[in-house]
XYZ file of C-alpha atoms in Angstrom:
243
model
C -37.344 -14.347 4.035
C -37.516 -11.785 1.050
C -33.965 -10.758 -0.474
C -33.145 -7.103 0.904
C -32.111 -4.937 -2.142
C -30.271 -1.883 -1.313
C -31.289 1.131 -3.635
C -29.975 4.949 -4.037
C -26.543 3.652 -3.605
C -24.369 6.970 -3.701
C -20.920 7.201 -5.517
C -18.949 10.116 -4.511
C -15.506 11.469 -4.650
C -13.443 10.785 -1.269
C -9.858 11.990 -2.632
C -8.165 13.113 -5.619
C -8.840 16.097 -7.131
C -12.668 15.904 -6.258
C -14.988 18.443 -7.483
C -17.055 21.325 -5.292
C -20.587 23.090 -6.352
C -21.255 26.668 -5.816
C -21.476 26.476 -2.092
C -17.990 24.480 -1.848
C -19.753 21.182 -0.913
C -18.262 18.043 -2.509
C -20.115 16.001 -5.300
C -21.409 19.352 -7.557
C -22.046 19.576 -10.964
C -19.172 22.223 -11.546
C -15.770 21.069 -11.683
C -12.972 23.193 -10.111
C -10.409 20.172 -10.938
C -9.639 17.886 -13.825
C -8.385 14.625 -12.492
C -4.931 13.787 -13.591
C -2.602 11.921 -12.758
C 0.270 13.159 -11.014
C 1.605 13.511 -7.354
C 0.406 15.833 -4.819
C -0.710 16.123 -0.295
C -3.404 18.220 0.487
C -7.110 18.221 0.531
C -9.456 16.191 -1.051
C -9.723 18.670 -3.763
C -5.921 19.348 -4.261
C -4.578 15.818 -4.104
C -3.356 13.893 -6.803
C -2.560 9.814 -7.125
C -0.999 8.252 -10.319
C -3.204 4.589 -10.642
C -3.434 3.644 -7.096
C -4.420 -0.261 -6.475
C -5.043 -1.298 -2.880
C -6.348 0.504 -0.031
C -7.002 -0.678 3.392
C -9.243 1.085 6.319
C -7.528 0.941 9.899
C -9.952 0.924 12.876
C -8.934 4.861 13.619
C -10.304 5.688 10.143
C -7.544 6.243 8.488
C -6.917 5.050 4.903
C -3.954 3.428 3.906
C -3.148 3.351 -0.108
C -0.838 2.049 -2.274
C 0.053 4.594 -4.900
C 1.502 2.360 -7.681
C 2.543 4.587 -10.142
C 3.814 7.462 -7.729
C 5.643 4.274 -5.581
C 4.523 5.690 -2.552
C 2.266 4.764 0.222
C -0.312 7.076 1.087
C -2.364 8.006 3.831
C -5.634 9.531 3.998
C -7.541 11.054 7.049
C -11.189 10.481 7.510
C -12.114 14.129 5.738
C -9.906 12.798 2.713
C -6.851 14.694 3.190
C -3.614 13.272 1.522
C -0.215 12.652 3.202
C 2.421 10.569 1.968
C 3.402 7.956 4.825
C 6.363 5.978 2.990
C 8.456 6.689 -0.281
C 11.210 9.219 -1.873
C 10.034 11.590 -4.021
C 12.630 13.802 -6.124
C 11.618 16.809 -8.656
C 9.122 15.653 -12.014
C 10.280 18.708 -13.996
C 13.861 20.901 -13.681
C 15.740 23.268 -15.227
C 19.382 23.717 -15.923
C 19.483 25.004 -12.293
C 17.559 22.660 -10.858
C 14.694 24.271 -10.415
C 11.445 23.312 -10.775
C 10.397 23.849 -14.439
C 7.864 26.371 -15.259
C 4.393 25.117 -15.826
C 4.930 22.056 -13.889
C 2.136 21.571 -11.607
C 2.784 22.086 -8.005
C 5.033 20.442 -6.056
C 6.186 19.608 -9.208
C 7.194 15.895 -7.463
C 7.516 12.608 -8.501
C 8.150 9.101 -6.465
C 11.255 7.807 -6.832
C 11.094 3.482 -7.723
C 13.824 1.246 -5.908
C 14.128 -1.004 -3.330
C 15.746 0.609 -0.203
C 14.771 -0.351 3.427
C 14.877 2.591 5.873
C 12.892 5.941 7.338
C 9.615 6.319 6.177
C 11.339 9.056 3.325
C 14.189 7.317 2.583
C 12.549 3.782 1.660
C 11.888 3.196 -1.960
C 8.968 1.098 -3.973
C 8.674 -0.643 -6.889
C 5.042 -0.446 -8.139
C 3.206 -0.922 -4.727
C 0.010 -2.933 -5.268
C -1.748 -3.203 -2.039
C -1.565 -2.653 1.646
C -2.647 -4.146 5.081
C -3.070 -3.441 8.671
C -0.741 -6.393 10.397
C -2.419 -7.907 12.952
C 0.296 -9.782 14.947
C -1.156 -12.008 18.293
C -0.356 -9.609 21.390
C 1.922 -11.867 23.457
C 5.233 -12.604 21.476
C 6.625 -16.280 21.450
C 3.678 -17.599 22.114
C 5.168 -20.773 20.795
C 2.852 -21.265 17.800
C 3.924 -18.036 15.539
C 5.631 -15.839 18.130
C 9.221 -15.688 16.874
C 10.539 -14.779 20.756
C 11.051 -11.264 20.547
C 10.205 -8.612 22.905
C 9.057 -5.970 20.506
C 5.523 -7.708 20.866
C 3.145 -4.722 20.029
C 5.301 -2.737 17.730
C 3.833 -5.291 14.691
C 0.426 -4.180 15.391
C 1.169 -1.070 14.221
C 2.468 -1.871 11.434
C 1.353 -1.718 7.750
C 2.076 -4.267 5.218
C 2.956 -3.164 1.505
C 2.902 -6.071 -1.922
C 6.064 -4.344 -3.833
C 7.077 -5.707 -6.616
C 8.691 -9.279 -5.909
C 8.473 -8.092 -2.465
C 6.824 -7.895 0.651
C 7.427 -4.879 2.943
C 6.486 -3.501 6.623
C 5.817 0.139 7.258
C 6.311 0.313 11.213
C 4.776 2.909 12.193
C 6.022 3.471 15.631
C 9.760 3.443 14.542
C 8.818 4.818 11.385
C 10.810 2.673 9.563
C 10.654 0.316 6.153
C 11.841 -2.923 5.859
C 11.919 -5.973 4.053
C 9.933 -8.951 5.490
C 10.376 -11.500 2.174
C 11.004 -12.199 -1.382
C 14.263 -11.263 -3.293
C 15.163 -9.193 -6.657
C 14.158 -12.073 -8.544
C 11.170 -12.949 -9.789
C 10.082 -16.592 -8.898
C 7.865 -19.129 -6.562
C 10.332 -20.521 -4.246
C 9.347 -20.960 -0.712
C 11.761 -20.142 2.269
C 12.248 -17.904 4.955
C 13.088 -13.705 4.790
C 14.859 -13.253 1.532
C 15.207 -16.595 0.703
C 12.150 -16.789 -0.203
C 10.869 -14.942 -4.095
C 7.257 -13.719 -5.384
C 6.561 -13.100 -8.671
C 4.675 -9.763 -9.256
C 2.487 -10.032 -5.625
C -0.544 -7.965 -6.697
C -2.893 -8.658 -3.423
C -2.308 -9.116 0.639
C -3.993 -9.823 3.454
C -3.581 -10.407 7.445
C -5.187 -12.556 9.769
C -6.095 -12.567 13.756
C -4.079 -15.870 14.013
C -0.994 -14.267 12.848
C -0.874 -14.794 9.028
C -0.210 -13.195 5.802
C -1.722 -14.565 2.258
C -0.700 -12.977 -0.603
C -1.678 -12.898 -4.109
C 1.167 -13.824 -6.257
C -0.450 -12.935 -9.440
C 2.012 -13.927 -11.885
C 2.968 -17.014 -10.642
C -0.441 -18.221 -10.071
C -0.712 -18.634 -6.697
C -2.214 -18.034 -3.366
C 1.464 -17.993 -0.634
C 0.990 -17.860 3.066
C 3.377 -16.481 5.265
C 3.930 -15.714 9.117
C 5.660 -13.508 11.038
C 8.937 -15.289 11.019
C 8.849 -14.713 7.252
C 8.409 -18.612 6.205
C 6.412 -18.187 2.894
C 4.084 -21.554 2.440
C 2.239 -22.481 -1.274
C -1.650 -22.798 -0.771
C -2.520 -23.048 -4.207
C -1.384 -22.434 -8.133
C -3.040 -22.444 -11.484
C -2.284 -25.952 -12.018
C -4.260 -27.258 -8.676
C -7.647 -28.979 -9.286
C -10.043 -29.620 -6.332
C -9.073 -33.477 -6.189
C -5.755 -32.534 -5.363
């Protein structure tokens, strides 16, 4: 069977500040935009990120994003329009009034880094890395990693942040943050909830069968963890395959 090679890939901008042509049509030679970095909703041509890392694609279309710099969590719609789903953001620029200084590009906003469980706008991040869609199994307790309660399909609508030494859930039916695992220091220890520590999580993922594996980048290893917040080791720098 002869390899299939894919050819005329196109690149173009989704979101952030993208550029139009003549006619207004995305992708044309004359920029309206200079991308920055910076914070801003909007349209595709108006919105601004500050080094976003991880994305993820829910079935629905929308995109999830973790905004690192801006420690926010985005969300994008399938025409690339910006909202911000999760984060506090406080003014980049005052004066002695409080006001928003002159010159400082519009809305003139900045996120706000911290750890604080709570509404979607009151939660804080710490340098977000990546996100995922939680896929939890449907019937709760189901004696293998159902943990019993009744709230069932709440957790599949839920997205999963990497923050910091952290690992968060955006619920997005009570519209609330909280804190699944890890602690305020950095380190590999296994455990349940808060008990457990990451150190510097850069990368997560979900599975049908009801479990997370994360990246934890600096400590060199691959942790698994389920709904009950257990985290498990997989793997670390200083495995070898006879192990």
């Amino acid at each position: 069977m002869k390899e299939r090679i894919l050819e005329n890939v196109r690149v173009e901008c989704f979101s952030g500040q993208c550029s139009k042509d003549d006619n207004g049509n995305n992708g044309g030679s004359i920029r309206t935009a200079s991308p920055q970095a910076g914070y801003a909703d909007g349209s595709k041509y108006e919105a601004r990120f500050d080094s976003p890392q991880g994305l993820v694609v829910h079935d629905d279309g929308r995109i999830y994003v973790a905004d690192t710099n801006n420690h926010l969590i985005r969300v994008i719609d399938r025409y690339g329009n910006v909202q911000t789903l999760a984060g506090s953001t406080v003014l980049s620029e005052q004066n002695r009034n409080g006001d928003p200084l002159e010159g400082c590009p519009p809305p003139c906003l900045k996120g706000v880094q911290g750890h604080i469980d709570g509404g979607l706008r009151e939660a804080h991040f710490s340098f977000p890395t990546d996100v995922s869609i939680q896929v939890r199994p449907s019937a709760a307790g189901d004696g293998e990693h159902g943990d019993g309660d009744s709230d069932g399909d709440s957790d599949a609508h839920s997205v999963l942040v990497a923050d910091r030494h952290h690992i968060r859930k955006i619920d997005l039916i009570t519209r609330r943050v909280q804190t699944l695992a890890g602690s305020n220091q950095e380190s590999e220890r296994d455990g349940f909830g808060t008990h457990a520590s990451f150190h510097k999580p850069e990368g997560i993922t979900t599975t049908a069968d009801g479990y997370m594996y994360i990246v934890d980048s600096a400590s060199c290893r691959i942790r698994r963890a389920s709904f009950h917040s257990e985290v498990l080791p997989l793997s670390s720098c200083s495995d070898s395959l006879a192990d």
